[in-house]
mmCIF file as Biopython writes it, N, C-alpha, C and O atoms, coordinates in Angstrom:
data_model
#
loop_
_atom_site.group_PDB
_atom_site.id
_atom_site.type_symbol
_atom_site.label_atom_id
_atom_site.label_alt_id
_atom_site.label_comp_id
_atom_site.label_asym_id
_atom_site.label_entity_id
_atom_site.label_seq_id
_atom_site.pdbx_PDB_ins_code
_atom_site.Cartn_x
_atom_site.Cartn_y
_atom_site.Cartn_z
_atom_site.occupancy
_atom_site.B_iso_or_equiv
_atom_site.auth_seq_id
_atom_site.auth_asym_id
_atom_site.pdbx_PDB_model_num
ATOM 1   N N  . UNK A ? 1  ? -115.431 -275.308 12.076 1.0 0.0 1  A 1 
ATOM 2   C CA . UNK A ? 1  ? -114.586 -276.487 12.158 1.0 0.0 1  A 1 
ATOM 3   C C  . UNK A ? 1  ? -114.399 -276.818 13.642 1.0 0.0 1  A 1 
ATOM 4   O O  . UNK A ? 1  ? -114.776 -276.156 14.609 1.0 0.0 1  A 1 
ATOM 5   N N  . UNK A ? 2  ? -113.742 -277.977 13.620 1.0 0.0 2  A 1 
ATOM 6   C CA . UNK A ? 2  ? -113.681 -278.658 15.324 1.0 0.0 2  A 1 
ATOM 7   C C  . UNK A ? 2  ? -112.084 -278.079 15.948 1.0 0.0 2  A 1 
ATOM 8   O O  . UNK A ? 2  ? -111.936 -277.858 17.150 1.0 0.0 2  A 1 
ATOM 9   N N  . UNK A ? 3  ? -111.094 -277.908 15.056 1.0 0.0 3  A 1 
ATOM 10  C CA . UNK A ? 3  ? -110.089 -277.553 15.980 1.0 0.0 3  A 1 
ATOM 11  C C  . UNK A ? 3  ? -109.103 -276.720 14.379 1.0 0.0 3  A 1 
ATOM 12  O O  . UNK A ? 3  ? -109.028 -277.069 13.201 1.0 0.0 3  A 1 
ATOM 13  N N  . UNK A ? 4  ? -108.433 -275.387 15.256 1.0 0.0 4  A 1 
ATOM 14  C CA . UNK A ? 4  ? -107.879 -274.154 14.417 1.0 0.0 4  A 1 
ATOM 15  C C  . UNK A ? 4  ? -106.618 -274.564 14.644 1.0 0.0 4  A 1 
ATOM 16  O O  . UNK A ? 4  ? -106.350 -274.589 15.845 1.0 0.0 4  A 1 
ATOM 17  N N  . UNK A ? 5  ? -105.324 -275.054 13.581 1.0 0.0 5  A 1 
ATOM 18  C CA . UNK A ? 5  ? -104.325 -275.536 14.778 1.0 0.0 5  A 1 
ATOM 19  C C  . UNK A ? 5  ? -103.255 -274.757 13.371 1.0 0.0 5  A 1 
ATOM 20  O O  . UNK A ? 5  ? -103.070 -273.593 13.725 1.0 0.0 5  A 1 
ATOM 21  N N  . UNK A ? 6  ? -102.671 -274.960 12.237 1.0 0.0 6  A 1 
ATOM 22  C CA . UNK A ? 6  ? -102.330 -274.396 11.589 1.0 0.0 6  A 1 
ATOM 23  C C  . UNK A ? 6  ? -103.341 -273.352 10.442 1.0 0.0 6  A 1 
ATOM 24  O O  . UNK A ? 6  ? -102.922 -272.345 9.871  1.0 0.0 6  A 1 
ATOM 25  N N  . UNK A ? 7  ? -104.319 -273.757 10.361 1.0 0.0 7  A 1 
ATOM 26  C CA . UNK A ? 7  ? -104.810 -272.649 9.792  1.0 0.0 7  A 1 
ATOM 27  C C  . UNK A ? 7  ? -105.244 -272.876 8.483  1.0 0.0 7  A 1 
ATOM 28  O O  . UNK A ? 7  ? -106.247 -272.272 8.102  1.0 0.0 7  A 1 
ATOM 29  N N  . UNK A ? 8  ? -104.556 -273.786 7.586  1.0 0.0 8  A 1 
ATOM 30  C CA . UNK A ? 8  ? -104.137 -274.491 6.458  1.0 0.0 8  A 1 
ATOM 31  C C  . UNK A ? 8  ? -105.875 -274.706 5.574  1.0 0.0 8  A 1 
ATOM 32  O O  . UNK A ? 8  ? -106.361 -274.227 4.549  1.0 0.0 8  A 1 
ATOM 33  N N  . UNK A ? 9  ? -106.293 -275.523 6.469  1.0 0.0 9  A 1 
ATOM 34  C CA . UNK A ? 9  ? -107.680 -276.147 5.875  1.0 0.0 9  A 1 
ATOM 35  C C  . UNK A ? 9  ? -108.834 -275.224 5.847  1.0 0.0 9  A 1 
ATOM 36  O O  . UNK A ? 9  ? -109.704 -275.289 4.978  1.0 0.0 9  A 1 
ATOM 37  N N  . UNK A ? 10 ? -108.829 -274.280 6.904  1.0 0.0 10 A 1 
ATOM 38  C CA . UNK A ? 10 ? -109.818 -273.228 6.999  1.0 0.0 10 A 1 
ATOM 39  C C  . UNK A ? 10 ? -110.039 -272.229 6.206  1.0 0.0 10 A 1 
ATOM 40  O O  . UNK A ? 10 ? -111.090 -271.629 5.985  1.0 0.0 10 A 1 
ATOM 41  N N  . UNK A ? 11 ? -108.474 -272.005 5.578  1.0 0.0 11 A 1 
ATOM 42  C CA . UNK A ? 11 ? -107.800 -270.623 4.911  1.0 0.0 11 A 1 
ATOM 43  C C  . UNK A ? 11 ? -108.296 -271.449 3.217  1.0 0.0 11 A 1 
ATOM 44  O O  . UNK A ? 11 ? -108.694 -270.865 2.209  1.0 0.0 11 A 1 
ATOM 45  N N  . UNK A ? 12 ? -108.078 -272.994 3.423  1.0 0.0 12 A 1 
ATOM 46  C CA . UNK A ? 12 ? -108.521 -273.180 2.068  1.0 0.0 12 A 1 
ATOM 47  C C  . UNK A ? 12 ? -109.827 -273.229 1.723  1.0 0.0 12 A 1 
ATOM 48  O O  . UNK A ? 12 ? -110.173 -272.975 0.570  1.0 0.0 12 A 1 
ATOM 49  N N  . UNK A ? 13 ? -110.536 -273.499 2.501  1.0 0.0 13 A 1 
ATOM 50  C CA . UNK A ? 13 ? -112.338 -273.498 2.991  1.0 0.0 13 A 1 
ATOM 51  C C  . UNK A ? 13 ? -112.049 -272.423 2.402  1.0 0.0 13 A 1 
ATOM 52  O O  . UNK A ? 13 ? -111.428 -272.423 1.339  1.0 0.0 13 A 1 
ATOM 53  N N  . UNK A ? 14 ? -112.523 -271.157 3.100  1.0 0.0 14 A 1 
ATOM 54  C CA . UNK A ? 14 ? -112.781 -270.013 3.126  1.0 0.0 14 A 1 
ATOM 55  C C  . UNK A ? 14 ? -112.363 -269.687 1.452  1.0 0.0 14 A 1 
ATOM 56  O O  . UNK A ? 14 ? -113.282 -269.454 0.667  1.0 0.0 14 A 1 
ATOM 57  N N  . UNK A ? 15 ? -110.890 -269.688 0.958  1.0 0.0 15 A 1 
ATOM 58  C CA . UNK A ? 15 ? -111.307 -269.553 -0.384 1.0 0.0 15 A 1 
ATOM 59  C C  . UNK A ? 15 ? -111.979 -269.712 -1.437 1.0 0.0 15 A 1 
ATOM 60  O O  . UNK A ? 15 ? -112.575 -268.991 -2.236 1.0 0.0 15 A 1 
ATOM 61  N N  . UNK A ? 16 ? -111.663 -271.394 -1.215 1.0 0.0 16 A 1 
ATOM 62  C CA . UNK A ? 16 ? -112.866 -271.915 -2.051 1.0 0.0 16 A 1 
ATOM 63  C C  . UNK A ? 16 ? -114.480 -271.459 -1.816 1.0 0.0 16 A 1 
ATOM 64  O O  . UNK A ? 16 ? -115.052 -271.228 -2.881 1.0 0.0 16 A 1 
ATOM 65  N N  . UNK A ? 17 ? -115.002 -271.353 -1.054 1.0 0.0 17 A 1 
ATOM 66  C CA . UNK A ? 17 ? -116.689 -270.949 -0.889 1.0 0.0 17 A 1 
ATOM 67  C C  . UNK A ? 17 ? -116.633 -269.334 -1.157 1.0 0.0 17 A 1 
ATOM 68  O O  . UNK A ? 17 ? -117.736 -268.809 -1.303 1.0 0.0 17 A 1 
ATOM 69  N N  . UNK A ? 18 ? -114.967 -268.096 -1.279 1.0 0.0 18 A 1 
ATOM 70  C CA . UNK A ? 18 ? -115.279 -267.306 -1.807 1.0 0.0 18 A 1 
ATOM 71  C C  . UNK A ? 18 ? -115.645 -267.302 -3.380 1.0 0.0 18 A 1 
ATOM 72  O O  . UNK A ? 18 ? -116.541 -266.664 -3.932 1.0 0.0 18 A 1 
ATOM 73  N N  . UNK A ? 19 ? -114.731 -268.164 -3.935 1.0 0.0 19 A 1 
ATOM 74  C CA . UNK A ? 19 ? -114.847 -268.635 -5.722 1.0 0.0 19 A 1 
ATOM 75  C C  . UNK A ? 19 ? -115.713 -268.694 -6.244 1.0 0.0 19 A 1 
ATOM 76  O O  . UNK A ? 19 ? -116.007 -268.512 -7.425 1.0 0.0 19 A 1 
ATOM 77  N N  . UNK A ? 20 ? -116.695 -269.203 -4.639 1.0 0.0 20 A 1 
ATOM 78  C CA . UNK A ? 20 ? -117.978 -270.526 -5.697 1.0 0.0 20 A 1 
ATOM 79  C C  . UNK A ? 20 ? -118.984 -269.092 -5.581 1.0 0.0 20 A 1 
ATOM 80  O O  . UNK A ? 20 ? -120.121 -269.159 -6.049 1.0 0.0 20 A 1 
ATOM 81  N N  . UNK A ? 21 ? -118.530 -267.875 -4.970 1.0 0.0 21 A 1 
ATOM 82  C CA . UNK A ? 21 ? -119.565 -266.662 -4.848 1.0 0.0 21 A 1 
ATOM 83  C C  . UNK A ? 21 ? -119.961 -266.641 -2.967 1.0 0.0 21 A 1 
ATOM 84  O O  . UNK A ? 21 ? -120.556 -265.696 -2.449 1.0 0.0 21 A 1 
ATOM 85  N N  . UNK A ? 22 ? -119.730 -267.240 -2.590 1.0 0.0 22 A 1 
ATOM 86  C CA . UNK A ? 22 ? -119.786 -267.071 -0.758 1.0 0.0 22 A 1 
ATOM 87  C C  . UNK A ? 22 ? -119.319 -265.855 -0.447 1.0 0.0 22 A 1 
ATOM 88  O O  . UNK A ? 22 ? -118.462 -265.382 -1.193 1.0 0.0 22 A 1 
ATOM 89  N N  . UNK A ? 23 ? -119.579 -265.413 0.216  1.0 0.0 23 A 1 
ATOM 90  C CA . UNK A ? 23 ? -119.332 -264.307 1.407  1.0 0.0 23 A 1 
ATOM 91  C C  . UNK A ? 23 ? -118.865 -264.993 3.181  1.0 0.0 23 A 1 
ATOM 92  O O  . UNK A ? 23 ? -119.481 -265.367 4.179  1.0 0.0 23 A 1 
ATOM 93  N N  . UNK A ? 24 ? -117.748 -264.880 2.848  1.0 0.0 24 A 1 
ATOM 94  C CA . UNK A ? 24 ? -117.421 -265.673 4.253  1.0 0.0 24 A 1 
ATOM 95  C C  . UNK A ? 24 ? -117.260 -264.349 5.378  1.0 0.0 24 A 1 
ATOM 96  O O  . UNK A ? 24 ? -116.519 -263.372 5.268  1.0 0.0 24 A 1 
ATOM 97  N N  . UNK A ? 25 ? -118.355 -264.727 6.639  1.0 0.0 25 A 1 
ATOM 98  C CA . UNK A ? 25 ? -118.441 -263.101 7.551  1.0 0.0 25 A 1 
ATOM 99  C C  . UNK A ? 25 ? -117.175 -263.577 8.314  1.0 0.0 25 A 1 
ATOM 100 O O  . UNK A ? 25 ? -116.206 -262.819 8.350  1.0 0.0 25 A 1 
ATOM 101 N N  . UNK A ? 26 ? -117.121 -264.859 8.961  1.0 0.0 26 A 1 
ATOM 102 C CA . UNK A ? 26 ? -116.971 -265.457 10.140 1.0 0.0 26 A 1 
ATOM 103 C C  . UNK A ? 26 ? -115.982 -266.603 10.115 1.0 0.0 26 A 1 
ATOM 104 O O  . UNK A ? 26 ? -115.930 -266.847 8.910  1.0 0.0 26 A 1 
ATOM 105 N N  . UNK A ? 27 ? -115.246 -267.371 10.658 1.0 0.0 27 A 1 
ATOM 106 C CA . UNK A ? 27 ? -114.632 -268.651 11.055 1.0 0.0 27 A 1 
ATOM 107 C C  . UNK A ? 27 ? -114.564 -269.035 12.535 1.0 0.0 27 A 1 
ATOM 108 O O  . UNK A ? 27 ? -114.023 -268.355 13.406 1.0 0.0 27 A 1 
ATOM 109 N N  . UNK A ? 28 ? -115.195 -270.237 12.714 1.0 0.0 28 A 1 
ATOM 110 C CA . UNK A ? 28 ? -115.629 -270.389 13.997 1.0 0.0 28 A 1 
ATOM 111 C C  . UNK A ? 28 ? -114.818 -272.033 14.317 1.0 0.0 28 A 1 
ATOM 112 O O  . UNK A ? 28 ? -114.885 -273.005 13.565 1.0 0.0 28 A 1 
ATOM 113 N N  . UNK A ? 29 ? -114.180 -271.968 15.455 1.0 0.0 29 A 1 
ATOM 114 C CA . UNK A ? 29 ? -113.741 -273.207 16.220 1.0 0.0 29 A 1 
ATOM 115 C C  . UNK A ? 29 ? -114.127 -273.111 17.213 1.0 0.0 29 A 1 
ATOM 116 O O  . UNK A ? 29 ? -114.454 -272.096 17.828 1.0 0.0 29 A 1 
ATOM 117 N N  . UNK A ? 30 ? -114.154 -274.951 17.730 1.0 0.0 30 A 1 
ATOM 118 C CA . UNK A ? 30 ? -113.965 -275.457 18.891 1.0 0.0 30 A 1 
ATOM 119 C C  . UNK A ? 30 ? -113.349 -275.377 19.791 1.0 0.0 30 A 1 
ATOM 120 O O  . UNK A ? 30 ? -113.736 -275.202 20.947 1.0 0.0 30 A 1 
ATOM 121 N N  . UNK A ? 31 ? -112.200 -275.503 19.366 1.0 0.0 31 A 1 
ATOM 122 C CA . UNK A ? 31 ? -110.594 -275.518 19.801 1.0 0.0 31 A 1 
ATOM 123 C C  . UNK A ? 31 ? -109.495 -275.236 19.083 1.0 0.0 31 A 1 
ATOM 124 O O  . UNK A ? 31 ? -109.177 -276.018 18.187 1.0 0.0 31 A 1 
ATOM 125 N N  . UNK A ? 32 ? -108.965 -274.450 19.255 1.0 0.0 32 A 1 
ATOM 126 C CA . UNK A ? 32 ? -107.822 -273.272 18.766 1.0 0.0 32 A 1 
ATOM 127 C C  . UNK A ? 32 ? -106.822 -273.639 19.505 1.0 0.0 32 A 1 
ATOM 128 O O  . UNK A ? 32 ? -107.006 -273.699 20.720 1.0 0.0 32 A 1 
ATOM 129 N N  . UNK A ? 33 ? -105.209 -274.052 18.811 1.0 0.0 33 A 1 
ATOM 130 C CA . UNK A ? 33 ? -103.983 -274.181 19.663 1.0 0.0 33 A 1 
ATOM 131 C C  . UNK A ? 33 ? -103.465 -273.175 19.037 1.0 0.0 33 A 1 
ATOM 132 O O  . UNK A ? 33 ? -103.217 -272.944 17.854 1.0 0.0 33 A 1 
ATOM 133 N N  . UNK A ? 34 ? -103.315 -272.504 20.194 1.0 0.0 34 A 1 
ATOM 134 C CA . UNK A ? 34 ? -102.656 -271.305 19.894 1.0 0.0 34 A 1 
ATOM 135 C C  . UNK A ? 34 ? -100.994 -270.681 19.745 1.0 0.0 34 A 1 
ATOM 136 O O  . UNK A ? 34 ? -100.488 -269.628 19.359 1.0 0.0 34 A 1 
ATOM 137 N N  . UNK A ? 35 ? -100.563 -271.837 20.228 1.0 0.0 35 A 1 
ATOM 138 C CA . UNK A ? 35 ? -99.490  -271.830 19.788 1.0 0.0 35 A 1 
ATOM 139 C C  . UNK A ? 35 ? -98.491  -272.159 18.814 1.0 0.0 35 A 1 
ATOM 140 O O  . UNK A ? 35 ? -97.269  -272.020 18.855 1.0 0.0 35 A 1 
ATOM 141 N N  . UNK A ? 36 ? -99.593  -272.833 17.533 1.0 0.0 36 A 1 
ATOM 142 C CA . UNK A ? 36 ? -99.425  -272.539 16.248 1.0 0.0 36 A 1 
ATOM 143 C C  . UNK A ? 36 ? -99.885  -271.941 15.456 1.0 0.0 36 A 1 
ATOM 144 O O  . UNK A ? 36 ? -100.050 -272.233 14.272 1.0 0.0 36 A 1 
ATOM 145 N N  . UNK A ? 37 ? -100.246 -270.694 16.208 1.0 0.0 37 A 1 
ATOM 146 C CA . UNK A ? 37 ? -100.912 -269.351 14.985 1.0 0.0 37 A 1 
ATOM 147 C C  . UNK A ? 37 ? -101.419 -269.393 13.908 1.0 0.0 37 A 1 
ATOM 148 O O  . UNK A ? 37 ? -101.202 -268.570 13.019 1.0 0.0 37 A 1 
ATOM 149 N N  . UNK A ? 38 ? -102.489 -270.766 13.788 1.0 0.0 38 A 1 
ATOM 150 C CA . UNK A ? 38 ? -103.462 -271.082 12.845 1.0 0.0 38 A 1 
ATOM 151 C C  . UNK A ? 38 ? -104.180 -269.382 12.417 1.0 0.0 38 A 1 
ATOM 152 O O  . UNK A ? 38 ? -104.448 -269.023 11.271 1.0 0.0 38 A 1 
ATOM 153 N N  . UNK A ? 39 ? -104.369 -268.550 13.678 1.0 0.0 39 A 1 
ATOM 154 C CA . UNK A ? 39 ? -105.148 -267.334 13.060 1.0 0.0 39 A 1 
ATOM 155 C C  . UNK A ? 39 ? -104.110 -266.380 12.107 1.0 0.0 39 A 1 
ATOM 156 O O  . UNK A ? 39 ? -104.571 -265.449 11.446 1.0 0.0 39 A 1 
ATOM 157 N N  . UNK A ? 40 ? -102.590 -266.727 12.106 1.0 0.0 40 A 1 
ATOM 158 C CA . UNK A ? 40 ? -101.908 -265.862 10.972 1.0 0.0 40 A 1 
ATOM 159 C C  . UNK A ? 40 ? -102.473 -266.114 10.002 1.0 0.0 40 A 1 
ATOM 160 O O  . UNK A ? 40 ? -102.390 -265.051 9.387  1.0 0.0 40 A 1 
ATOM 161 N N  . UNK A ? 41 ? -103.240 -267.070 9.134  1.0 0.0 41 A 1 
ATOM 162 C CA . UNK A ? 41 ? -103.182 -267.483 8.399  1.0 0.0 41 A 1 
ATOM 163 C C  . UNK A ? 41 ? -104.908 -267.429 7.938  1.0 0.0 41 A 1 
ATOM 164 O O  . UNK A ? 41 ? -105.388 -268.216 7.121  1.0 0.0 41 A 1 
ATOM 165 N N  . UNK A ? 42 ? -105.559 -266.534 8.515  1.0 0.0 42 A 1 
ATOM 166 C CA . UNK A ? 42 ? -106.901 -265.885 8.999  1.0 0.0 42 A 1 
ATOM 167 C C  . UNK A ? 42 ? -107.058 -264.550 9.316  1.0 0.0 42 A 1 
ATOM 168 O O  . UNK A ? 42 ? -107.841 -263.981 10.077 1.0 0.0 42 A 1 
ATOM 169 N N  . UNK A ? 43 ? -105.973 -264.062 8.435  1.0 0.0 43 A 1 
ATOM 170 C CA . UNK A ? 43 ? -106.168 -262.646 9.067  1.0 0.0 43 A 1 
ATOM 171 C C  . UNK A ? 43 ? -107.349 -261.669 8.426  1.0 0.0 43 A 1 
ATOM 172 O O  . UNK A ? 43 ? -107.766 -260.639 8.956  1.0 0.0 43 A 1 
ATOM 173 N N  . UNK A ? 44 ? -107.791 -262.231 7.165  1.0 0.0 44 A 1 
ATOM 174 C CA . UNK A ? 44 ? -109.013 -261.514 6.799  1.0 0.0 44 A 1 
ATOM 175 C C  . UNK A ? 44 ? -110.206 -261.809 7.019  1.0 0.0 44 A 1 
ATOM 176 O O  . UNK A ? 44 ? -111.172 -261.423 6.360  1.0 0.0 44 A 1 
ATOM 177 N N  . UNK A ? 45 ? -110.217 -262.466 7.895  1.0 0.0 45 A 1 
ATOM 178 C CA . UNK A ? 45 ? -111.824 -263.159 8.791  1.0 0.0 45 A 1 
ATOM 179 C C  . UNK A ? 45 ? -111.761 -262.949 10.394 1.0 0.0 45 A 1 
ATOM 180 O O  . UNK A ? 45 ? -110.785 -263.290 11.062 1.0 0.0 45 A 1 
ATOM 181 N N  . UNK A ? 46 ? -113.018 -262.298 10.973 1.0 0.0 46 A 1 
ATOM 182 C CA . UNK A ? 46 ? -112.911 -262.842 12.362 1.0 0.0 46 A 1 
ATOM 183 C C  . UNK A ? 46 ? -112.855 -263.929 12.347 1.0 0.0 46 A 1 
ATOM 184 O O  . UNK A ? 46 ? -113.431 -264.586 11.479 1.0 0.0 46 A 1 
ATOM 185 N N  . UNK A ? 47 ? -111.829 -264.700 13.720 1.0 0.0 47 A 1 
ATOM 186 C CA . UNK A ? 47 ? -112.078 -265.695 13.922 1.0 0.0 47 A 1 
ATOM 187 C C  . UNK A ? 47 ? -112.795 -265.922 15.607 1.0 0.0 47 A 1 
ATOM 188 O O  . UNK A ? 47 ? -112.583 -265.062 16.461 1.0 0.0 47 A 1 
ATOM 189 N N  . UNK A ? 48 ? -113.552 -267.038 15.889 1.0 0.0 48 A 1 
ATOM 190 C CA . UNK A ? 48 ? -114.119 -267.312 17.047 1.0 0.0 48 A 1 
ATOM 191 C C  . UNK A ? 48 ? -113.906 -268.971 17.458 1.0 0.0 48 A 1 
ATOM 192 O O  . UNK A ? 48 ? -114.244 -269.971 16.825 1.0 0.0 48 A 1 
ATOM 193 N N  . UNK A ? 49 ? -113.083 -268.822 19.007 1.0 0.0 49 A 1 
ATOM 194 C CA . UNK A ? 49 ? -112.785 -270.083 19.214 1.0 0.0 49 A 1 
ATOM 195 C C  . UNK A ? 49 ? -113.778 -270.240 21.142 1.0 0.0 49 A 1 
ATOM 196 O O  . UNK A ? 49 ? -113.907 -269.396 22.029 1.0 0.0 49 A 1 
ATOM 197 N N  . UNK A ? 50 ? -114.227 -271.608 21.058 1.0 0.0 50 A 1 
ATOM 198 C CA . UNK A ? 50 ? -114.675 -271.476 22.481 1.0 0.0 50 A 1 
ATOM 199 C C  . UNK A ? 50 ? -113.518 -271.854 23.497 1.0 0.0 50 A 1 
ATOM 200 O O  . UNK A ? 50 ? -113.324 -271.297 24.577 1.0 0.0 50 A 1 
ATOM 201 N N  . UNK A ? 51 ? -112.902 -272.734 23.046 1.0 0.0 51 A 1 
ATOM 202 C CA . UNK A ? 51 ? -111.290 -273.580 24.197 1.0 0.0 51 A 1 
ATOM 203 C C  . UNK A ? 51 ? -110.217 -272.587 23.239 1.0 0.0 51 A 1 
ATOM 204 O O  . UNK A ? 51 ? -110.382 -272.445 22.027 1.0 0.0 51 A 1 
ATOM 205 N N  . UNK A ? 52 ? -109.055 -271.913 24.046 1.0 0.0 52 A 1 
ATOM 206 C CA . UNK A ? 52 ? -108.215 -271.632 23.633 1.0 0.0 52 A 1 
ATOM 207 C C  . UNK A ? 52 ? -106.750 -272.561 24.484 1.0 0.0 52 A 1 
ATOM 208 O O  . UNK A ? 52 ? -106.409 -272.448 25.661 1.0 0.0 52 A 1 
ATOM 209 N N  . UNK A ? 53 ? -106.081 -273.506 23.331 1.0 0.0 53 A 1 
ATOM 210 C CA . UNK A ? 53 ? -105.108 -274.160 24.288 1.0 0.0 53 A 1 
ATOM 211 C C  . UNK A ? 53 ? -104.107 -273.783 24.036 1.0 0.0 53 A 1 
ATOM 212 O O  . UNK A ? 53 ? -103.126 -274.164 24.674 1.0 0.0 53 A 1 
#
């Protein structure tokens, strides 16, 4: 995804493509604000951001 900011949409990604039979290794951003701890909400995935704001 392009930016990690609550966590919300990724955490629902990630479920859904586990359902459909996915194996999710990874979650990868652009840009991560980190001062809304989008990654609480990611705690069973690495996550990888390149900008941390």
């Amino acid at each position: 995804d392009d930016l990690l900011a609550t966590g919300g949409t990724a955490a629902a990604m990630a479920s859904l493509a586990e359902k459909l039979g996915a194996k999710v290794t990874a979650i990868a951003f652009v840009i991560e604000l980190t001062f809304l701890n989008g990654k609480d909400k990611l705690k069973n995935y690495p996550v990888y951001s390149l900008i941390k704001y």
